[in-house]
Coordinates of C-alpha atoms in Angstrom, one line a residue:
M12 CA 0.0 0.2 -0.1
L13 CA 1.2 3.4 -0.8
R14 CA -0.2 4.7 2.7
T15 CA -0.4 3.5 6.0
H16 CA -3.5 5.4 7.2
T17 CA -6.5 7.2 5.8
C18 CA -6.7 10.8 6.2
G19 CA -9.7 10.6 8.4
E20 CA -8.6 8.0 11.1
L21 CA -5.3 9.4 13.1
R22 CA -6.0 10.3 16.7
T23 CA -4.2 11.1 19.7
D24 CA -3.8 7.6 20.6
N25 CA -1.3 7.7 17.1
V26 CA 0.9 10.3 18.6
G27 CA 4.7 9.1 17.9
E28 CA 3.9 7.0 15.0
E29 CA 5.7 7.6 11.7
V30 CA 2.8 7.5 9.2
I31 CA 2.5 7.4 5.3
L32 CA -0.5 9.4 4.0
T33 CA -1.9 9.9 0.3
G34 CA -4.6 12.2 -0.8
W35 CA -5.4 15.3 -2.6
V36 CA -4.3 18.8 -1.1
Q37 CA -7.5 20.5 0.2
R38 CA -6.1 24.2 0.8
L39 CA -2.7 25.5 1.7
R40 CA -1.8 28.2 4.4
D41 CA 1.4 30.0 4.3
K42 CA 2.3 32.0 7.3
G43 CA 6.1 32.6 6.3
G44 CA 7.7 30.6 8.8
M45 CA 5.0 28.0 9.1
L46 CA 3.1 26.2 6.4
W47 CA 0.1 24.0 6.6
I48 CA -1.6 21.9 3.9
D49 CA -5.2 20.0 4.7
L50 CA -4.7 16.7 2.9
R51 CA -8.0 15.1 1.9
D52 CA -9.2 11.6 1.0
R53 CA -12.5 9.7 0.8
Y54 CA -12.3 9.4 4.5
G55 CA -11.5 13.0 6.0
I56 CA -9.1 15.7 6.2
T57 CA -5.7 15.6 8.2
Q58 CA -3.3 18.7 8.6
L59 CA 0.1 18.3 7.5
A60 CA 2.5 21.0 9.1
F61 CA 6.0 22.3 8.1
E62 CA 8.1 24.9 10.0
E63 CA 11.1 26.5 9.4
G64 CA 14.0 25.2 11.4
L65 CA 12.4 21.8 11.9
T66 CA 11.6 21.3 8.3
S67 CA 14.3 21.3 5.5
A68 CA 14.7 24.2 3.4
N69 CA 14.1 22.1 0.2
L70 CA 11.2 20.3 1.8
F71 CA 9.5 23.8 3.0
E72 CA 10.0 25.1 -0.6
Q73 CA 8.6 21.7 -2.1
A74 CA 5.2 21.9 -0.2
R75 CA 5.2 25.9 -0.8
S76 CA 5.2 25.0 -4.6
L77 CA 1.8 22.6 -4.2
G78 CA -1.2 23.6 -5.6
R79 CA -4.9 22.9 -4.9
E80 CA -5.9 19.0 -6.0
F81 CA -2.2 17.8 -6.2
V82 CA -2.0 14.3 -5.4
I83 CA 0.8 13.8 -3.2
K84 CA 2.4 11.2 -0.8
A85 CA 3.5 12.4 2.9
V86 CA 5.6 10.9 5.3
G87 CA 6.0 12.2 8.7
K88 CA 5.2 11.8 12.5
V89 CA 2.1 12.4 14.3
V90 CA 2.1 15.0 16.8
E91 CA -0.3 16.5 19.3
R92 CA -1.6 20.0 17.9
Y93 CA -1.3 23.1 20.0
A94 CA -4.4 24.8 18.7
K95 CA -6.8 22.1 18.2
N96 CA -9.9 21.8 15.9
D97 CA -13.1 20.4 17.4
K98 CA -14.7 20.7 14.3
M99 CA -12.3 17.9 12.4
A100 CA -12.2 14.3 13.3
T101 CA -8.5 14.3 13.0
G102 CA -8.6 18.0 14.8
D103 CA -6.5 16.8 17.8
I104 CA -3.2 16.0 15.7
E105 CA -1.2 16.8 12.8
I106 CA 1.7 15.3 11.0
R107 CA 5.1 16.9 11.1
V108 CA 6.1 16.1 7.6
S109 CA 9.9 14.7 6.8
R110 CA 9.3 13.4 3.2
L111 CA 7.0 14.6 0.3
E112 CA 6.2 13.1 -3.2
V113 CA 3.9 14.7 -5.7
I114 CA 2.4 11.7 -7.3
N115 CA 0.4 13.9 -9.8
P116 CA 0.2 17.6 -10.2
S117 CA -3.1 19.2 -11.2
K118 CA -4.7 22.0 -13.0
I119 CA -6.4 24.6 -11.2
P120 CA -10.1 23.3 -10.8
P121 CA -12.8 25.0 -12.6
F122 CA -14.8 25.7 -9.3
L123 CA -13.8 25.3 -5.5
I124 CA -14.0 21.9 -4.0
E125 CA -15.3 22.7 -0.8
D126 CA -18.5 21.9 1.1
E127 CA -19.8 25.5 -0.1
T128 CA -18.5 25.7 -3.8
D129 CA -18.7 28.5 -6.1
G130 CA -19.7 26.2 -9.1
G131 CA -23.1 26.0 -10.6
D132 CA -25.2 22.9 -11.6
D133 CA -24.0 23.1 -15.2
L134 CA -20.2 23.4 -14.6
R135 CA -20.3 20.8 -11.6
M136 CA -22.0 18.3 -14.0
K137 CA -19.6 18.6 -16.5
Y138 CA -16.9 18.0 -14.4
R139 CA -18.9 15.5 -12.0
Y140 CA -15.7 13.6 -11.1
L141 CA -14.4 16.9 -9.5
D142 CA -18.0 17.4 -7.8
L143 CA -17.8 14.1 -6.2
R144 CA -14.5 14.8 -4.2
R145 CA -16.7 17.4 -2.1
S146 CA -17.9 16.2 1.0
P147 CA -21.5 16.5 0.7
V148 CA -21.8 14.7 -2.6
R149 CA -19.8 12.3 -1.0
H150 CA -21.6 11.8 2.2
N151 CA -25.0 11.6 -0.3
L152 CA -23.3 8.4 -2.1
E153 CA -22.5 7.0 1.1
L154 CA -26.0 7.2 2.5
R155 CA -27.0 5.5 -0.8
H156 CA -24.3 2.6 -0.1
R157 CA -25.6 2.2 3.6
M158 CA -29.3 2.0 2.3
M159 CA -28.7 -0.4 -0.3
R160 CA -26.9 -2.5 2.2
E161 CA -29.9 -2.3 4.9
V162 CA -32.1 -3.2 2.2
R163 CA -30.4 -6.3 1.0
S164 CA -29.7 -7.1 4.9
Y165 CA -33.7 -6.7 5.6
L166 CA -34.7 -8.8 2.5
D167 CA -32.0 -11.3 2.8
N168 CA -33.2 -12.1 6.5
H169 CA -36.8 -12.7 5.3
Y170 CA -35.5 -15.2 2.8
F171 CA -36.2 -13.2 -0.4
I172 CA -33.5 -14.2 -3.2
E173 CA -31.8 -11.6 -5.7
V174 CA -32.4 -12.5 -9.1
E175 CA -31.2 -10.7 -12.1
T176 CA -33.6 -10.1 -15.0
P177 CA -32.9 -9.1 -18.8
V178 CA -31.9 -5.5 -19.7
L179 CA -32.7 -6.0 -23.3
I180 CA -36.6 -7.1 -23.3
K181 CA -39.5 -6.3 -25.6
S182 CA -41.1 -3.2 -26.2
T183 CA -44.6 -2.5 -24.9
P184 CA -47.4 0.1 -25.9
E185 CA -48.4 0.6 -21.9
G186 CA -47.0 3.4 -19.8
A187 CA -44.2 5.6 -20.4
R188 CA -42.2 5.3 -23.7
D189 CA -39.6 2.9 -24.3
F190 CA -35.8 3.3 -25.0
V191 CA -35.2 1.0 -27.9
V192 CA -32.1 -0.8 -28.9
P193 CA -31.7 -1.8 -32.7
S194 CA -30.6 -5.4 -33.3
R195 CA -28.0 -5.8 -35.6
M196 CA -28.5 -9.6 -36.0
N197 CA -32.3 -9.0 -36.6
A198 CA -32.8 -6.4 -39.3
G199 CA -35.7 -3.7 -38.6
E200 CA -36.4 -5.3 -34.8
F201 CA -35.5 -3.6 -31.7
Y202 CA -35.0 -4.3 -27.8
A203 CA -36.5 -2.2 -25.4
L204 CA -35.0 -1.3 -22.2
P205 CA -37.3 -2.2 -19.3
Q206 CA -39.2 0.5 -17.4
S207 CA -39.8 -2.4 -14.6
P208 CA -39.2 -6.1 -14.5
Q209 CA -42.9 -6.8 -14.2
T210 CA -43.5 -9.6 -16.2
F211 CA -40.0 -11.3 -15.3
K212 CA -40.7 -11.0 -11.6
Q213 CA -44.3 -12.6 -12.2
L214 CA -42.9 -15.4 -14.3
L215 CA -40.2 -16.0 -11.4
M216 CA -43.4 -16.2 -9.2
V217 CA -44.9 -19.1 -11.6
A218 CA -41.1 -20.6 -11.4
G219 CA -41.5 -21.0 -7.8
F220 CA -39.4 -18.4 -6.4
D221 CA -41.6 -17.1 -4.2
K222 CA -39.7 -14.0 -2.6
Y223 CA -37.7 -12.2 -5.0
Y224 CA -36.0 -9.1 -5.0
Q225 CA -33.9 -6.8 -7.0
I226 CA -31.9 -3.7 -6.7
V227 CA -32.3 -2.7 -10.7
K228 CA -31.7 -0.2 -13.2
C229 CA -35.0 0.9 -15.2
F230 CA -35.5 3.3 -18.2
R231 CA -38.2 5.8 -19.3
D232 CA -38.0 8.2 -22.1
E233 CA -40.2 10.5 -20.5
D234 CA -40.0 14.5 -19.7
L235 CA -37.7 14.8 -17.0
R236 CA -37.6 17.3 -13.9
A237 CA -35.9 17.1 -10.5
D238 CA -37.3 14.0 -9.2
R239 CA -36.9 12.3 -12.5
Q240 CA -34.1 10.6 -14.5
P241 CA -34.1 8.7 -17.8
E242 CA -32.4 5.9 -16.0
F243 CA -33.3 5.2 -12.3
T244 CA -33.0 2.5 -9.5
Q245 CA -35.9 0.9 -8.1
I246 CA -36.2 -1.8 -5.3
D247 CA -38.1 -4.4 -6.9
C248 CA -40.0 -7.1 -4.9
E249 CA -42.5 -9.8 -5.7
L250 CA -43.9 -12.6 -3.3
A251 CA -46.2 -15.5 -4.1
F252 CA -49.2 -17.1 -1.8
V253 CA -49.7 -13.6 -0.3
T254 CA -52.7 -11.2 0.6
Q255 CA -52.4 -7.4 0.1
E256 CA -52.1 -7.4 4.0
D257 CA -49.1 -9.6 3.9
I258 CA -47.1 -7.1 1.4
L259 CA -48.1 -4.1 3.5
N260 CA -46.8 -5.7 6.5
R261 CA -43.7 -7.0 5.1
F262 CA -42.7 -3.6 3.3
E263 CA -43.9 -1.5 6.1
G264 CA -41.2 -3.2 7.9
L265 CA -38.3 -2.4 5.6
I266 CA -39.3 1.5 5.9
R267 CA -39.3 0.9 9.6
H268 CA -35.7 -1.0 9.5
L269 CA -34.5 1.6 7.1
F270 CA -35.4 4.4 9.4
E271 CA -34.0 2.7 12.4
K272 CA -30.9 1.6 10.9
V273 CA -29.8 4.6 8.4
K274 CA -31.7 7.7 10.5
G275 CA -31.7 6.4 13.8
V276 CA -35.5 7.4 13.9
H277 CA -38.4 4.9 15.2
I278 CA -41.4 5.1 12.9
E279 CA -44.6 4.0 14.4
R280 CA -47.1 1.8 12.3
L281 CA -48.1 3.3 9.1
P282 CA -51.7 4.4 8.9
R283 CA -53.8 3.5 5.8
M284 CA -55.8 6.1 3.9
T285 CA -58.1 5.1 1.0
Y286 CA -57.6 7.0 -2.4
A287 CA -61.0 8.4 -2.2
D288 CA -60.3 10.1 1.1
A289 CA -57.1 11.1 0.1
M290 CA -58.5 13.2 -3.0
K291 CA -61.3 14.3 -0.9
F292 CA -59.3 15.7 1.7
Y293 CA -55.8 16.6 0.5
G294 CA -56.7 16.6 -3.5
S295 CA -53.6 14.5 -3.7
D296 CA -53.2 10.8 -3.9
K297 CA -49.9 11.6 -2.4
P298 CA -50.7 13.3 0.7
D299 CA -48.2 15.3 2.7
T300 CA -49.3 14.5 6.4
R301 CA -47.0 16.0 8.8
F302 CA -49.2 18.7 8.9
D303 CA -53.0 18.7 9.3
M304 CA -55.0 21.6 7.0
R305 CA -57.6 19.1 5.7
F306 CA -60.2 20.0 3.2
V307 CA -63.3 21.1 4.5
E308 CA -66.2 21.3 1.9
L309 CA -68.7 24.1 2.1
N310 CA -71.3 23.4 -0.3
G311 CA -73.9 23.1 2.2
I312 CA -73.3 26.6 3.8
A313 CA -71.6 28.6 1.2
K314 CA -73.6 28.2 -1.9
N315 CA -77.1 29.9 -2.7
K316 CA -76.2 33.2 -0.9
G317 CA -75.9 35.4 -4.0
F318 CA -71.9 34.9 -4.6
K319 CA -72.1 33.9 -8.0
V320 CA -68.5 32.4 -7.7
F321 CA -69.7 30.1 -5.1
D322 CA -73.3 29.5 -6.1
D323 CA -72.0 28.4 -10.0
A324 CA -69.2 26.3 -8.6
E325 CA -69.4 22.4 -8.6
L326 CA -67.3 22.7 -5.3
V327 CA -66.6 24.9 -2.6
V328 CA -63.6 23.9 -0.5
G329 CA -60.9 25.4 1.6
I330 CA -58.2 24.8 4.5
N331 CA -57.7 26.3 8.0
A332 CA -54.0 28.1 8.0
K333 CA -53.8 28.0 11.7
G334 CA -52.5 31.0 13.3
A335 CA -51.9 32.9 9.9
A336 CA -54.7 35.6 10.6
A337 CA -51.9 38.0 10.8
Y338 CA -51.1 37.7 7.2
T339 CA -51.1 41.1 5.4
R340 CA -53.1 42.3 2.5
K341 CA -49.8 42.1 0.5
Q342 CA -49.2 38.6 1.4
L343 CA -52.9 37.4 0.8
D344 CA -52.5 39.1 -2.7
E345 CA -49.5 37.2 -3.5
L346 CA -51.3 33.8 -2.4
T347 CA -54.1 34.8 -4.9
D348 CA -51.4 35.6 -7.5
F349 CA -50.0 32.0 -6.4
V350 CA -53.3 30.2 -7.0
K351 CA -53.8 31.8 -10.4
R352 CA -50.8 30.7 -12.0
P353 CA -51.4 28.8 -15.2
Q354 CA -50.0 25.5 -13.9
I355 CA -52.3 25.6 -10.7
G356 CA -55.4 27.2 -12.4
A357 CA -57.8 28.7 -9.7
T358 CA -59.5 31.8 -11.0
G359 CA -59.5 33.4 -7.5
L360 CA -59.5 33.3 -3.6
V361 CA -61.5 33.8 -1.0
Y362 CA -60.0 34.4 2.6
A363 CA -61.6 34.9 6.1
R364 CA -59.6 35.9 9.0
V365 CA -60.8 34.8 12.8
N366 CA -60.2 37.8 14.8
E367 CA -59.0 37.8 18.6
D368 CA -62.5 38.3 19.7
G369 CA -64.2 35.7 17.8
S370 CA -65.4 38.1 15.0
I371 CA -64.6 37.2 11.5
K372 CA -63.8 39.4 8.7
S373 CA -63.6 38.1 4.9
S374 CA -62.8 39.1 1.5
V375 CA -66.5 38.7 0.5
D376 CA -68.2 40.2 3.5
K377 CA -71.0 41.8 1.5
F378 CA -72.4 38.7 0.3
F379 CA -72.5 36.7 3.7
S380 CA -74.0 37.7 7.2
A381 CA -72.0 37.5 10.3
E382 CA -74.1 34.2 11.1
D383 CA -73.1 33.0 7.8
L384 CA -69.2 33.3 8.4
Q385 CA -69.6 31.8 11.9
A386 CA -70.8 28.6 10.4
W387 CA -67.8 28.9 8.3
A388 CA -65.4 29.1 11.1
A389 CA -67.6 26.2 12.9
A390 CA -67.2 23.7 10.0
F391 CA -63.3 24.5 10.1
H392 CA -63.0 24.2 13.9
A393 CA -61.5 27.8 13.5
Q394 CA -60.0 29.7 16.4
P395 CA -58.9 33.1 17.0
G396 CA -55.9 33.8 14.9
D397 CA -56.7 31.4 12.1
L398 CA -56.9 32.1 8.4
L399 CA -59.3 30.4 6.1
L400 CA -58.6 29.9 2.3
I401 CA -61.2 28.8 0.3
L402 CA -61.5 28.0 -3.5
A403 CA -64.4 27.2 -6.0
G404 CA -65.0 25.5 -9.3
P405 CA -65.0 22.3 -11.1
A406 CA -64.5 19.6 -8.4
D407 CA -61.3 17.5 -9.8
K408 CA -59.4 21.0 -10.8
T409 CA -60.4 22.8 -7.4
R410 CA -59.0 20.3 -5.2
K411 CA -55.7 20.1 -7.3
A412 CA -55.4 24.0 -6.6
L413 CA -56.3 23.6 -3.2
N414 CA -53.9 21.1 -2.7
E415 CA -51.1 23.2 -4.3
L416 CA -52.1 25.9 -1.8
R417 CA -52.0 23.7 1.0
L418 CA -48.4 22.8 0.4
E419 CA -47.4 26.2 0.0
M420 CA -49.1 27.0 3.1
G421 CA -47.3 24.3 4.8
T422 CA -44.0 25.7 3.4
Q423 CA -44.6 29.3 4.4
L424 CA -45.9 28.1 8.1
G425 CA -42.7 26.1 8.7
L426 CA -44.8 22.7 8.9
R427 CA -42.9 20.7 6.3
D428 CA -39.7 20.0 8.2
K429 CA -37.3 17.5 6.3
N430 CA -36.2 16.1 9.7
V431 CA -39.8 15.0 10.3
F432 CA -41.1 12.1 8.5
S433 CA -44.7 11.0 8.1
P434 CA -45.5 7.8 6.1
L435 CA -48.6 6.2 5.2
W436 CA -50.4 3.5 3.0
V437 CA -52.7 4.9 0.3
V438 CA -54.8 1.8 -0.7
D439 CA -58.0 1.1 -2.9
F440 CA -57.0 3.2 -6.0
P441 CA -59.3 2.9 -9.1
L442 CA -58.2 0.2 -11.3
L443 CA -58.9 2.1 -14.4
E444 CA -59.1 5.6 -15.7
W445 CA -60.9 7.2 -18.7
D446 CA -59.0 8.8 -21.1
E447 CA -60.9 11.5 -23.1
H448 CA -58.2 11.3 -25.9
S449 CA -58.1 8.0 -26.7
Q450 CA -61.8 7.2 -25.6
R451 CA -60.7 4.2 -23.7
Y452 CA -59.7 3.0 -20.5
H453 CA -56.1 2.9 -19.0
A454 CA -54.6 1.1 -16.1
M455 CA -54.2 3.2 -13.2
H456 CA -51.3 1.4 -12.3
H457 CA -50.5 -1.3 -15.0
P458 CA -52.7 -4.2 -16.9
F459 CA -51.6 -6.8 -14.4
T460 CA -52.9 -5.3 -11.2
S461 CA -56.0 -7.5 -9.9
P462 CA -59.2 -5.7 -9.1
K463 CA -60.5 -5.9 -5.5
P464 CA -62.4 -9.5 -5.2
E465 CA -65.5 -7.8 -4.2
D466 CA -65.3 -5.3 -7.3
I467 CA -64.7 -8.0 -10.0
D468 CA -68.5 -8.3 -10.8
L469 CA -68.6 -4.9 -11.8
I470 CA -66.1 -5.7 -15.0
D471 CA -68.8 -5.8 -17.8
D472 CA -71.4 -3.1 -16.2
R473 CA -69.2 -0.3 -14.5
P474 CA -65.5 -0.7 -14.8
G475 CA -64.9 2.7 -13.9
D476 CA -66.2 1.8 -10.3
I477 CA -63.7 -1.1 -10.1
R478 CA -61.0 -0.8 -7.1
A479 CA -57.8 -1.9 -7.5
N480 CA -55.9 -4.5 -5.0
A481 CA -53.1 -2.0 -5.0
Y482 CA -51.3 0.1 -2.8
D483 CA -48.6 3.1 -2.7
M484 CA -46.4 4.1 0.3
V485 CA -46.1 8.0 0.7
I486 CA -43.9 9.7 2.8
N487 CA -44.2 13.5 3.4
G488 CA -46.2 13.9 0.1
V489 CA -43.7 11.8 -2.2
E490 CA -44.7 8.6 -3.7
V491 CA -41.5 6.2 -2.6
G492 CA -43.1 2.9 -3.6
G493 CA -46.3 1.5 -5.4
G494 CA -47.4 -2.3 -6.0
S495 CA -50.4 -4.5 -6.1
I496 CA -51.9 -8.1 -6.1
R497 CA -51.2 -9.1 -9.8
I498 CA -53.9 -11.1 -11.8
H499 CA -52.7 -14.9 -11.9
D500 CA -55.6 -16.2 -14.0
R501 CA -55.6 -16.4 -17.6
R502 CA -59.5 -15.7 -18.2
L503 CA -59.2 -12.3 -16.1
Q504 CA -56.2 -11.4 -17.3
E505 CA -57.7 -11.5 -20.8
Q506 CA -60.9 -9.7 -19.5
M507 CA -58.3 -6.8 -18.5
F508 CA -56.6 -6.4 -21.7
R509 CA -60.2 -6.3 -23.5
L510 CA -61.2 -3.5 -21.1
L511 CA -57.8 -1.6 -21.8
G512 CA -58.8 -1.8 -25.8
F513 CA -56.3 -4.8 -26.6
S514 CA -57.6 -7.1 -29.6
K515 CA -56.9 -11.0 -28.7
E516 CA -54.1 -10.5 -31.6
E517 CA -52.3 -7.6 -29.8
A518 CA -52.5 -9.4 -26.3
K519 CA -51.1 -12.6 -27.7
A520 CA -48.4 -10.9 -29.7
Q521 CA -47.5 -8.4 -26.6
F522 CA -48.3 -10.8 -23.7
G523 CA -49.0 -14.2 -24.8
F524 CA -45.9 -15.7 -22.8
L525 CA -47.3 -14.5 -19.9
M526 CA -50.9 -15.8 -20.4
E527 CA -49.7 -19.2 -21.2
A528 CA -47.3 -19.1 -18.0
F529 CA -50.7 -18.5 -16.4
E530 CA -51.7 -22.0 -17.5
Y531 CA -49.1 -24.2 -15.9
G532 CA -50.1 -23.2 -12.0
A533 CA -49.7 -19.8 -11.4
P534 CA -50.0 -19.1 -7.7
P535 CA -51.5 -16.1 -6.4
H536 CA -49.1 -13.4 -6.0
G537 CA -48.2 -9.6 -5.8
G538 CA -45.5 -7.1 -5.4
I539 CA -44.0 -3.6 -4.8
A540 CA -41.2 -1.4 -6.0
F541 CA -39.8 1.2 -4.5
G542 CA -38.1 4.2 -6.1
F543 CA -34.7 4.0 -4.6
D544 CA -33.2 7.1 -5.8
R545 CA -36.2 9.0 -4.1
L546 CA -35.9 7.3 -1.1
C547 CA -32.2 8.5 -0.6
S548 CA -33.2 12.0 -1.6
L549 CA -35.8 11.8 1.1
F550 CA -33.5 10.6 3.9
G551 CA -31.2 13.0 2.9
G552 CA -33.3 15.7 3.0
S553 CA -33.1 16.9 -0.4
D554 CA -35.6 17.7 -3.3
S555 CA -33.4 16.3 -6.2
I556 CA -32.5 12.6 -6.7
R557 CA -29.6 13.9 -8.7
D558 CA -27.8 14.8 -5.4
Y559 CA -27.9 11.1 -4.8
I560 CA -26.7 9.6 -8.4
A561 CA -22.8 9.5 -8.8
F562 CA -23.3 10.3 -12.6
P563 CA -26.8 12.0 -13.2
K564 CA -28.2 13.4 -16.4
N565 CA -29.4 17.0 -16.9
N566 CA -33.1 18.3 -17.3
S567 CA -32.6 17.4 -21.0
G568 CA -31.6 13.8 -20.5
R569 CA -28.1 14.8 -21.5
D570 CA -24.7 13.3 -19.6
V571 CA -22.7 16.9 -20.2
M572 CA -19.6 15.2 -18.9
I573 CA -19.4 12.4 -21.4
D574 CA -21.6 14.4 -24.3
A575 CA -24.2 11.9 -24.4
P576 CA -26.4 10.8 -26.4
S577 CA -24.2 11.9 -29.4
P578 CA -24.3 10.5 -33.1
I579 CA -22.7 7.6 -34.2
A580 CA -20.8 6.6 -37.4
Q581 CA -22.5 5.9 -40.6
E582 CA -20.7 2.5 -40.6
Q583 CA -22.7 1.7 -37.2
L584 CA -25.9 2.9 -38.5
D585 CA -25.3 0.5 -41.7
E586 CA -24.8 -2.5 -39.5
L587 CA -27.8 -1.7 -37.7
H588 CA -30.0 -1.1 -40.9
I589 CA -30.7 2.2 -39.7
R590 CA -31.6 5.1 -42.3
M591 CA -31.3 8.5 -41.0
K592 CA -33.3 11.2 -42.4
N593 CA -33.5 15.2 -41.9
L594 CA -30.4 15.0 -39.5
P595 CA -29.6 18.2 -37.9
H596 CA -26.5 19.6 -38.9

């Protein structure tokens, strides 16, 4: 080894030892007769000391000539520091250097490699290998490593087997767009990269591997944002001979295990909320339950009072922002502008303050009596100092807008603490959703999700009312995982394909292998997949999954470091039987 110790492990117990350290020059402090170098590696920082009179002149000048990010080897004795640094793990000692070797010099980095850097996102992504030297980024990947290790530990202890499934698979029309890979040996035919190992893990259940998992790369060619990447990682799991209750209990256990081992946080048993209640009381199927502020519907007490906005609305609904009655007119106008943004889509905002004496002042006083407003306050369980915020309009659109307002108020009032975790299960999703554009049903989750047994009789007459045997895990308003009990009967699977608009020929061409497998003793089975990148960002307190991926893509799906995607040579295109038209110059 080129080193005897790392830059993060030496302590006062090592005083007097001769050691060899290697690493990168973090910074150099030159005080004339004294010179210090902070030497950094993955494990920490150790201070190297040089002093005129104790250090040879040649060595002193050699140290003075070093630059940031030089890779060096230092030989010296561990001594106790006079001025200790309690902010460093190695802050009680330093190395009195006797020999120094430059292993590799470095150009001046394009940004400061410090915890607080001067590099913007684009620059740091271009030089990601330098960004990865920074402690915050390294800590993020260390967190990811710990989480991956604990996932495997928990599942291994419950007799799951890790099985790798193919990366080159068949393209299917359902779900997001596939990334496709041309086949050189099969002209005009293409593989797809998997959006999920869904059918393979079901086939593993048919094969008798009753507890499967895989920490697996998946791919979706879709529009990107902070919490999406074209390639992402899932904790993918499937079990046979289970009910929904079995799966919820097992994977609730996984999440509690991760919080306990990685964060040192004890999580109580996860509450459950139906999809219908989530939409009614939060306007979202992934509610943030760190704070209350549940929706209160006012149709029965606010309509037919002469206020046209309410009278003409399908739904009048609001939230109680407790303690926010002191909001100024300027702040209320900003909230009105917020809900009127195109991406939120409300036409306006009505508010009412509950004063300290219990009286109520609203923005629509001329339409409502004092008794009417007191009825509002009673519906909201409002107390003096509370602020009532009310929207009206089409039911679905209004709930969606109020959800955004609720989250905004939660942020403004400091109720969305990233160190507080509120997980829950959302259950009883609709099996199908109607698409006006295509005039047909689409699967809410995927075509292999089983209906709830008590709703199967609705397939022919009321398919839109069928509830799915499906479940999502939500933490702090983020969907971190979802799954379902699967269909394991060929006849029911064929019925589902018909509901989704597949012809018999299309169903056979796309999924004939799966339906045939169901005829060879398929057990009842179900599973779940967790977005591993999202879990990591949630545990790390970040809004972006990019911070927890070693080499992420940008919002355009590009890797700016290696400049991918990029054109390929005409010879390669010819081998793949691809003819390109209208290529950009």
